[in-house]
Coordinates of N, CA and C and ligand atoms in Angstrom, one line a residue:
X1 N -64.6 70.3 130.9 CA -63.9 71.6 131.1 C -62.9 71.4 132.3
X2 N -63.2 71.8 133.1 CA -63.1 71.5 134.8 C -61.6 72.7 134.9
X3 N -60.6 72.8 135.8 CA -59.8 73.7 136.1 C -58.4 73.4 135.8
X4 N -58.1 74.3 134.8 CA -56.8 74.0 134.4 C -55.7 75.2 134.9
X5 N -54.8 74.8 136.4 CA -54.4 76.1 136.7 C -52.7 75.6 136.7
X6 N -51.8 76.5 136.7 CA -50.4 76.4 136.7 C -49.8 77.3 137.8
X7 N -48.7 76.8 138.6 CA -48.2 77.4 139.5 C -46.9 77.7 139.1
X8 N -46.5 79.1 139.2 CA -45.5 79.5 138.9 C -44.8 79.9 140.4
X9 N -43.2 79.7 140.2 CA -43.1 80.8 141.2 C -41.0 80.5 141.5
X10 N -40.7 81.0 142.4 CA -38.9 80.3 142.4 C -39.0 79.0 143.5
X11 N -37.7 78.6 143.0 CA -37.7 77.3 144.1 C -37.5 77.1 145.4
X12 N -38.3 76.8 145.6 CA -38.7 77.0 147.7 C -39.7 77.7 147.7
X13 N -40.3 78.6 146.9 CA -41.5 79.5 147.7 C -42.9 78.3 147.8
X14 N -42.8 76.7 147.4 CA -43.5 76.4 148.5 C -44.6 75.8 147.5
X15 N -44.5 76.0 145.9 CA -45.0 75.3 144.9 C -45.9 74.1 145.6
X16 N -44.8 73.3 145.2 CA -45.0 71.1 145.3 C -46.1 71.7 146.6
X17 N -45.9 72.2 147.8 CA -46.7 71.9 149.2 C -48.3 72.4 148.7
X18 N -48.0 73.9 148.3 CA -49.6 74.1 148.1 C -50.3 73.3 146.6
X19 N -49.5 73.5 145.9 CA -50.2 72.3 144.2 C -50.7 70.9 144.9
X20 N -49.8 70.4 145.8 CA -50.5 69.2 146.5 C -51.9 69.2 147.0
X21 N -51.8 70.7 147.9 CA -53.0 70.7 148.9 C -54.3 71.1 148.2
X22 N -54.1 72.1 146.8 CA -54.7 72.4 146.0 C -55.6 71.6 145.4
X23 N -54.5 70.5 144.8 CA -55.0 69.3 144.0 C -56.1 68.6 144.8
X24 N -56.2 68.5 145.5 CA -56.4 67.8 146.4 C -57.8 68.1 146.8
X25 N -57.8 69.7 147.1 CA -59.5 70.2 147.2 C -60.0 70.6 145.7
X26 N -59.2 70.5 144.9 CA -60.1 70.8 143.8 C -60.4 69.3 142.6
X27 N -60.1 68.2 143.2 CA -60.4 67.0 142.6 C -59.7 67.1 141.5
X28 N -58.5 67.7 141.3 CA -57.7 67.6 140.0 C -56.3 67.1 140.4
X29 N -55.8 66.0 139.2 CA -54.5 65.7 139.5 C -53.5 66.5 139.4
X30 N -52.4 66.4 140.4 CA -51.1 67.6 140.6 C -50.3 67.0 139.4
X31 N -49.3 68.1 138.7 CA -49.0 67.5 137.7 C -47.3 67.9 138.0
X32 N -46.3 67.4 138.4 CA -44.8 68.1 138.7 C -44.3 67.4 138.4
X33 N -43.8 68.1 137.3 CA -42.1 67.5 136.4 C -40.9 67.1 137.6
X34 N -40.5 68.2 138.6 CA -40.0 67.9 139.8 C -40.0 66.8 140.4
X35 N -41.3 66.6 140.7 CA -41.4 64.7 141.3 C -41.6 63.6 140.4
X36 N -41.8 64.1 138.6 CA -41.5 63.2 137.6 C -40.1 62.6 137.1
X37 N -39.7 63.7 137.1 CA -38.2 63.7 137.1 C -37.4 62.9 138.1
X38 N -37.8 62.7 139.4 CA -37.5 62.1 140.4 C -38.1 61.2 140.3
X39 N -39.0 60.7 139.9 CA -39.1 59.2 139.9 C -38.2 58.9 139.1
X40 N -38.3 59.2 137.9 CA -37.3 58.7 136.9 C -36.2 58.3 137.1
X41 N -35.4 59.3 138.0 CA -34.1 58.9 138.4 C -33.9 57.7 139.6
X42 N -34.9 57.7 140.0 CA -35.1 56.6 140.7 C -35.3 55.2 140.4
X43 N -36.0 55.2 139.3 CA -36.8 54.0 138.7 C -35.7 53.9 137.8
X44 N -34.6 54.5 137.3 CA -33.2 54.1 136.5 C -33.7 54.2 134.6
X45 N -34.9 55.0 134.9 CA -35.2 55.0 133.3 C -34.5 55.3 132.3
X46 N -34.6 55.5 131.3 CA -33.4 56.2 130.2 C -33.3 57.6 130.9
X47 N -35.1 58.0 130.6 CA -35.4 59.7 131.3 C -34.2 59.7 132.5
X48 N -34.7 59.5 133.3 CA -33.7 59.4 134.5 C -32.3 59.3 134.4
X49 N -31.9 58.8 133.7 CA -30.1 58.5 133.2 C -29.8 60.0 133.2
X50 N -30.6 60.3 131.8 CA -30.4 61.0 130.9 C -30.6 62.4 132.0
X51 N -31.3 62.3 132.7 CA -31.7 63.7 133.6 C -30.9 64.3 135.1
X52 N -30.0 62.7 135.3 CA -29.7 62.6 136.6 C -29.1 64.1 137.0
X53 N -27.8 64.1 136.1 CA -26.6 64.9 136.4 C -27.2 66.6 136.1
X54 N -28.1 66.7 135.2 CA -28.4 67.6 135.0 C -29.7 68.4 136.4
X55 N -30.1 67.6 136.9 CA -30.7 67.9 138.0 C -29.9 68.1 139.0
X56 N -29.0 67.0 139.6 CA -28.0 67.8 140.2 C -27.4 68.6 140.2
X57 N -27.0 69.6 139.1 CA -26.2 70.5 139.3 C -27.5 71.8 139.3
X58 N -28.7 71.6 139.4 CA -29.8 72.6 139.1 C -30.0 73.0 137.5
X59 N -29.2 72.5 136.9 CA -29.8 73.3 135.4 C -31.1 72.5 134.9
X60 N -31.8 73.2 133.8 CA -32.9 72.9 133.2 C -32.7 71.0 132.5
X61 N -33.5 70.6 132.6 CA -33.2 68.7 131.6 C -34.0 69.5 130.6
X62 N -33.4 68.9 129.2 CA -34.0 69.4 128.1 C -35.1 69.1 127.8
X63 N -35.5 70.7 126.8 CA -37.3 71.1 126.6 C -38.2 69.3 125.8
X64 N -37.2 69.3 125.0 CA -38.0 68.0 124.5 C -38.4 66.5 125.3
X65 N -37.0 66.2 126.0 CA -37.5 65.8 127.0 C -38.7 65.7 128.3
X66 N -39.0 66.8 128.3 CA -39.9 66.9 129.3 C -41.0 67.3 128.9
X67 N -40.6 67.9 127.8 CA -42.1 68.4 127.1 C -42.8 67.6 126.2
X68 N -42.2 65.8 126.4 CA -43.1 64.7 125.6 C -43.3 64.4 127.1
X69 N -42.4 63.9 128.3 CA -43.4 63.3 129.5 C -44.2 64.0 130.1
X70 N -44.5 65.4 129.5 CA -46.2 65.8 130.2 C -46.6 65.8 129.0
X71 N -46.6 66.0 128.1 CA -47.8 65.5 126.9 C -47.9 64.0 127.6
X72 N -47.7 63.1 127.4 CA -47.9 61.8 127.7 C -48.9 62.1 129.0
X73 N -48.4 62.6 130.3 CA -49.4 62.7 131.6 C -51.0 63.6 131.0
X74 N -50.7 64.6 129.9 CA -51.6 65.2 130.3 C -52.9 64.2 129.0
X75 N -52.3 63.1 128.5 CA -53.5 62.8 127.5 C -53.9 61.5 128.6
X76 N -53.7 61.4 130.1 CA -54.0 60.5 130.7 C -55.8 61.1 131.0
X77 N -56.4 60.1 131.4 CA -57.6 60.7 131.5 C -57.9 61.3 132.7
X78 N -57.3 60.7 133.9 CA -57.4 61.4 134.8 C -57.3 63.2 134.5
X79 N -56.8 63.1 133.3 CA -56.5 64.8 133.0 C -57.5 65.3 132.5
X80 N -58.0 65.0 131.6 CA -59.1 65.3 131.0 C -60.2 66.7 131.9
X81 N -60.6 66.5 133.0 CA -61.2 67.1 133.7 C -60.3 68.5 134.7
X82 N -59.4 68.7 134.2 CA -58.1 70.0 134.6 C -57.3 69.1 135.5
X83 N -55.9 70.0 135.6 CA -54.8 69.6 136.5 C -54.0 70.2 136.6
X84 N -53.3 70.3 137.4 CA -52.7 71.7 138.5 C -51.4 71.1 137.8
X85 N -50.7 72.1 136.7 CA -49.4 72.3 136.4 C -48.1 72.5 137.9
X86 N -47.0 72.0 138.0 CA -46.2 72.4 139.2 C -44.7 72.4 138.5
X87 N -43.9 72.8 137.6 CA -42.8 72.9 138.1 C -42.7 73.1 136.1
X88 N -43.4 73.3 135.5 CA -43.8 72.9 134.2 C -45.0 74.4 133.8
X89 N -44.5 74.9 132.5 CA -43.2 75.1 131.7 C -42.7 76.4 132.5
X90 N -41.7 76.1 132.6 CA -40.2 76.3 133.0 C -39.4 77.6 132.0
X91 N -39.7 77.4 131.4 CA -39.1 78.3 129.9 C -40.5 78.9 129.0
X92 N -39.9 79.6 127.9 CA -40.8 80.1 127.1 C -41.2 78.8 126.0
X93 N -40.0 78.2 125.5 CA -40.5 77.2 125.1 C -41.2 75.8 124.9
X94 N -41.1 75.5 126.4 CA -42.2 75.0 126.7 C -43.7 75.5 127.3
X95 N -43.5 76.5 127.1 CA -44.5 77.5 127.5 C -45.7 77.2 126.0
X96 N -44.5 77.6 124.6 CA -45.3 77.5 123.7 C -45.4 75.7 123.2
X97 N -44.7 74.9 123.5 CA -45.5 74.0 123.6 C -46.5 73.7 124.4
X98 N -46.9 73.8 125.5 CA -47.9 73.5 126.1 C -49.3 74.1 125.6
X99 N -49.1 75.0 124.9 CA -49.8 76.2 124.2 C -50.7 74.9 122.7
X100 N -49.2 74.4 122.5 CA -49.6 74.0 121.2 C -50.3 72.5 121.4
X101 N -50.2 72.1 122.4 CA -50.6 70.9 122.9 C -51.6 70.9 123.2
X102 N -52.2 71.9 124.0 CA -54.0 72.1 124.8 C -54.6 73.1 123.5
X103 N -53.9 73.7 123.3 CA -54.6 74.6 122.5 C -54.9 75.9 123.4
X104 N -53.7 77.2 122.4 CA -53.6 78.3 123.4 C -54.9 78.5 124.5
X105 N -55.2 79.1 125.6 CA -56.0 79.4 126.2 C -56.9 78.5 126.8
X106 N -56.3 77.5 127.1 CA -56.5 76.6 127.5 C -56.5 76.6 129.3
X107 N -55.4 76.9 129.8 CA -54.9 77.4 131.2 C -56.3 78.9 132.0
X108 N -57.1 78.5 132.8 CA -57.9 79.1 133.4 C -57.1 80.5 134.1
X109 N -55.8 79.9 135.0 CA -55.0 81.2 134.9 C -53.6 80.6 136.1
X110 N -52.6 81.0 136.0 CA -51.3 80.8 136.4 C -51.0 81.8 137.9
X111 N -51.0 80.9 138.8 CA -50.7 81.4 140.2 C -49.4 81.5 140.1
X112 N -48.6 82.9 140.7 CA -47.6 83.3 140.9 C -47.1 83.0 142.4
X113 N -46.2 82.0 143.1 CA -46.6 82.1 144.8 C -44.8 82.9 145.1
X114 N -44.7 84.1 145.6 CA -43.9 84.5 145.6 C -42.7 85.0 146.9
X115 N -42.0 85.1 147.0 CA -41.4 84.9 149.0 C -39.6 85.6 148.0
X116 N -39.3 86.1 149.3 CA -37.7 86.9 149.3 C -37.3 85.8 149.3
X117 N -35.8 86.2 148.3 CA -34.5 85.2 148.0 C -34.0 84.7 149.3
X118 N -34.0 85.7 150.3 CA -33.0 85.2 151.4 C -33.6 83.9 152.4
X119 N -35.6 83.6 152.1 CA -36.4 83.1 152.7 C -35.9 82.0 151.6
X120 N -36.2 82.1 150.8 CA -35.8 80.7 149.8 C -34.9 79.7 149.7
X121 N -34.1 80.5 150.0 CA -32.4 79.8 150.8 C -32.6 79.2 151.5
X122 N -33.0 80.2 152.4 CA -33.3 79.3 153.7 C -34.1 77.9 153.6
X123 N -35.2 77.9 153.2 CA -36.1 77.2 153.1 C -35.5 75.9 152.7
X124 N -34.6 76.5 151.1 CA -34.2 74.7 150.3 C -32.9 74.3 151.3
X125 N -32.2 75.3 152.1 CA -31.0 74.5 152.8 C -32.0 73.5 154.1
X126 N -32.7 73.9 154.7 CA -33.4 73.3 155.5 C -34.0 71.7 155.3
X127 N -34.5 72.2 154.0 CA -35.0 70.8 153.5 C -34.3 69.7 152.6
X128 N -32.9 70.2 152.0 CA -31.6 69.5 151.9 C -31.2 68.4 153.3
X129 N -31.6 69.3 154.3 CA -31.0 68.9 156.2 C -32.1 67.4 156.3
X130 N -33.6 68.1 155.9 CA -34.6 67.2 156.3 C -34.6 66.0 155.3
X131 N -34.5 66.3 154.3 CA -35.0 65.2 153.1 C -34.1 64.6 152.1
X132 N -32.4 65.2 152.3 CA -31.6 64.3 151.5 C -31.9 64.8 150.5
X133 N -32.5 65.6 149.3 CA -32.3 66.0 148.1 C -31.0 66.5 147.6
X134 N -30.8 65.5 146.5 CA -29.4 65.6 145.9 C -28.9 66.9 145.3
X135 N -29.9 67.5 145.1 CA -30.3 68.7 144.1 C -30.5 70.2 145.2
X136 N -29.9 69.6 146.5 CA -30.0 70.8 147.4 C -29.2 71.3 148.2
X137 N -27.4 71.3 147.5 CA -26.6 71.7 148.4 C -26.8 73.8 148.0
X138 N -25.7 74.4 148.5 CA -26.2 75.3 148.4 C -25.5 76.6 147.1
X139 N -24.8 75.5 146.4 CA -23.8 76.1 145.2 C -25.4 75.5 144.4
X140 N -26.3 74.5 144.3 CA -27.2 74.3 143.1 C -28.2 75.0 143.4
X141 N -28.6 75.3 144.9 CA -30.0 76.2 145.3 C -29.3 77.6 144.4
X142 N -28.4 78.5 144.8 CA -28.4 79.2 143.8 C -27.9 79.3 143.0
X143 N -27.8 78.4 142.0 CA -28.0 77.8 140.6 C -29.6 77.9 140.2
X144 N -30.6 77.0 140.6 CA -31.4 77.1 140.7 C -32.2 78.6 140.9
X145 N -31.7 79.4 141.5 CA -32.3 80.5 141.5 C -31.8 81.7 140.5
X146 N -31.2 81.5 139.7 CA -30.6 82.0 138.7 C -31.4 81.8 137.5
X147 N -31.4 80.4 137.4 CA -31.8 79.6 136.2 C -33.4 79.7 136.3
X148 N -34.2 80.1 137.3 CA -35.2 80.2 137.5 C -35.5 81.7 137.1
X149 N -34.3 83.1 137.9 CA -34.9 84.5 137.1 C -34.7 84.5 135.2
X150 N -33.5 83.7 134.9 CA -33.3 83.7 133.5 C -34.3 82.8 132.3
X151 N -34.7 81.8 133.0 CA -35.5 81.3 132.3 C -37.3 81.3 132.7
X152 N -37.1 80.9 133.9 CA -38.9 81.1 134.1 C -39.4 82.4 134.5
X153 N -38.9 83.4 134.5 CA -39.3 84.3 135.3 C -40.1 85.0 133.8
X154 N -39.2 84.8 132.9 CA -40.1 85.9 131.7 C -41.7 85.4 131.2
X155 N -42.0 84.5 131.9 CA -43.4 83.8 132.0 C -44.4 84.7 132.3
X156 N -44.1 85.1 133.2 CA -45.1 86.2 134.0 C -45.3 87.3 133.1
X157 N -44.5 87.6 132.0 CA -45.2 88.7 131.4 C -45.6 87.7 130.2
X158 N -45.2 86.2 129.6 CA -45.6 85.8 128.7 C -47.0 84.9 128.6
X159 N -47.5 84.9 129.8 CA -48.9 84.5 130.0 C -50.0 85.6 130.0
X160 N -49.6 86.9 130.5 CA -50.9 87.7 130.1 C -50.6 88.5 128.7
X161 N -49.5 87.9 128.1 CA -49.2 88.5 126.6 C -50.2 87.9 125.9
X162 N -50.3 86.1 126.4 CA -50.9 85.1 125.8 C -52.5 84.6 126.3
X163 N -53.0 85.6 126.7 CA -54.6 85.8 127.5 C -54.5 85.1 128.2
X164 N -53.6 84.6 129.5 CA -53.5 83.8 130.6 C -53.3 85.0 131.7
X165 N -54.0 85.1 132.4 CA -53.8 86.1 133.9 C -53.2 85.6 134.9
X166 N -52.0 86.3 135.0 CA -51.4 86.0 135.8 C -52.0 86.3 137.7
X167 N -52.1 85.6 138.6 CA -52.4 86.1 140.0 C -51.1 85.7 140.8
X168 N -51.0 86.8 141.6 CA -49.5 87.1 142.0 C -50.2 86.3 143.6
X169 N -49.6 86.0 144.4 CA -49.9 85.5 146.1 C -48.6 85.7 147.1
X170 N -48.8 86.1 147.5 CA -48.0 86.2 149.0 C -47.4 84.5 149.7
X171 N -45.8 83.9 149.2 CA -46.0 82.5 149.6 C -45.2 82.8 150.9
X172 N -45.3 84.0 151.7 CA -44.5 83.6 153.0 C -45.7 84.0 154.6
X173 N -45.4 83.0 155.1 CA -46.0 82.9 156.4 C -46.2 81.3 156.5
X174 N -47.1 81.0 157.4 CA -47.4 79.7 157.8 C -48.2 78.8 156.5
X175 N -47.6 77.5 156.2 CA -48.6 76.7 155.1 C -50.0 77.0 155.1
X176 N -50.8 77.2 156.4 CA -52.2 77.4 156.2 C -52.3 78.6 155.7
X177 N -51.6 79.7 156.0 CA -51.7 80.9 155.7 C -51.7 81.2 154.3
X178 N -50.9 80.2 153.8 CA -50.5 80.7 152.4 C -51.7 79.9 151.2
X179 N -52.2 78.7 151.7 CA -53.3 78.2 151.6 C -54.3 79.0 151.4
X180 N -54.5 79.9 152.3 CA -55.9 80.3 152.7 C -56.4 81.4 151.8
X181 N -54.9 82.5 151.5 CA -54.6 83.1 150.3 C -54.8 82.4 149.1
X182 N -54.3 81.4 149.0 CA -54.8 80.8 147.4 C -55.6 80.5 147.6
X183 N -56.7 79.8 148.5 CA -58.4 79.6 147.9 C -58.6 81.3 147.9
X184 N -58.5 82.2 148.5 CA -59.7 83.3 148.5 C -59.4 83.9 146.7
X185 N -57.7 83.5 146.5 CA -57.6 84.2 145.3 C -58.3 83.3 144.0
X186 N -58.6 82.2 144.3 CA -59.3 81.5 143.6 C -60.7 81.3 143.3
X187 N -61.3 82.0 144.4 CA -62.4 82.7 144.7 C -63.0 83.9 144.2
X188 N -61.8 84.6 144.1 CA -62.0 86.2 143.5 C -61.7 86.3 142.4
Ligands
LIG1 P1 -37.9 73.3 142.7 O1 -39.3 73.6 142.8 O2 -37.2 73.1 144.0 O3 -37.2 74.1 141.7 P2 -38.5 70.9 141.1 O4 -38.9 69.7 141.9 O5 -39.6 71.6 140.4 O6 -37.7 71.8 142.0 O7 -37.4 70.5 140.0 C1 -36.2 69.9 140.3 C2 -35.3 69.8 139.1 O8 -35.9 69.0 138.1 C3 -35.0 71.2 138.4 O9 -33.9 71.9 139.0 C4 -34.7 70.7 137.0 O10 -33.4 70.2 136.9 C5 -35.7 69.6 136.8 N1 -36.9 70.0 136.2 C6 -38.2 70.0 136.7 N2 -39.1 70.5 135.9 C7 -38.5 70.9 134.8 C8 -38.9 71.4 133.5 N3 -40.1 71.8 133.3 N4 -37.9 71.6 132.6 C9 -36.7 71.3 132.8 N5 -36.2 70.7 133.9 C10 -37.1 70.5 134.9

């Protein structure tokens, strides 16, 4: 059985940092298309070719694309025992693929980690400064946040349509802080 949870939320509120730390106390592998995707382009794969441009400019790489390299990650065995979804599904229809893959009701329940637009800006121009992501000037950050109300955002009512409960969290203050919120809400 073990814990099958998905993090939803916009780009910068801080996903990848807590799915990491999550993963991490709950003995489950982190599963993000985000850093899949980025290997890819790195390792010069087809995936990667085929994804480069389209990640830099912030739009979505296509549903079939990505929705065979996490089927592939999740029939790894390491999965077997749950794994923290991160950046995946993205849209509704990979939403219903994922659905069709585990078999609806499968997902224990989808964290929402949520923070103001103007904090999110902030956050991805910052870490453009720190970390060189190609994918982080600030004409694609809000691209990215666009493509994230129009396409991921209708999740949030398409998971408790689909007996998935959504839990909303508070993703602004200090990483521990926002931590500390996700275990208690994990708890409760
Ligand atoms: P962020 O959390 O900052 O939005 P991610 O690391 O999750 O960034 O994703 C970076 C880029 O990778 C996205 O802008 C998109 O181009 C691509 N990507 C990641 N996951 C998906 C997905 N599930 N479907 C389509 N494209 C994706």
């Amino acid at each position: 059985m073990g814990r099958k949870i998905l993090f939803l939320g916009p780009p910068g509120a801080g996903k990848g940092t807590q799915a990491t730390m999550l993963a991490k106390a709950l003995g489950v592998p982190h599963i993000s298309t985000g850093v899949m995707l980025r290997q890819a382009v790195a390792d010069g794969t087809d995936l990667g070719k085929q994804a480069e441009a389209i990640m830099k400019a912030g739009d979505l790489v296509p549903d079939d694309l990505v929705v065979a390299m996490v089927a592939e990650r999740l029939s790894a065995d390491d999965a077997v025992c749950g794994y923290l979804l991160d950046g995946f599904p993205r849209n509704v229809a990979q939403a219903e693929a994922l659905d069709a893959a585990t078999g609806e009701g499968a997902l224990e329940f989808a964290l929402l980690l949520s923070a103001d637009e103007d904090e999110l800006v902030a956050r991805l121009l910052n870490r453009a400064r720190d970390e060189g992501r190609s994918d982080d000037n600030e004409e694609t950050i809000r691209n990215r946040q666009a493509v994230y109300q129009r396409e991921t955002e209708p999740l949030v009512s398409y998971y408790p349509e689909h007996g998935v409960e959504v839990v909303e969290v508070d993703g602004m203050g200090s990483i521990d802080e926002v931590f500390a919120r996700i275990v208690r809400a994990l708890a409760g």
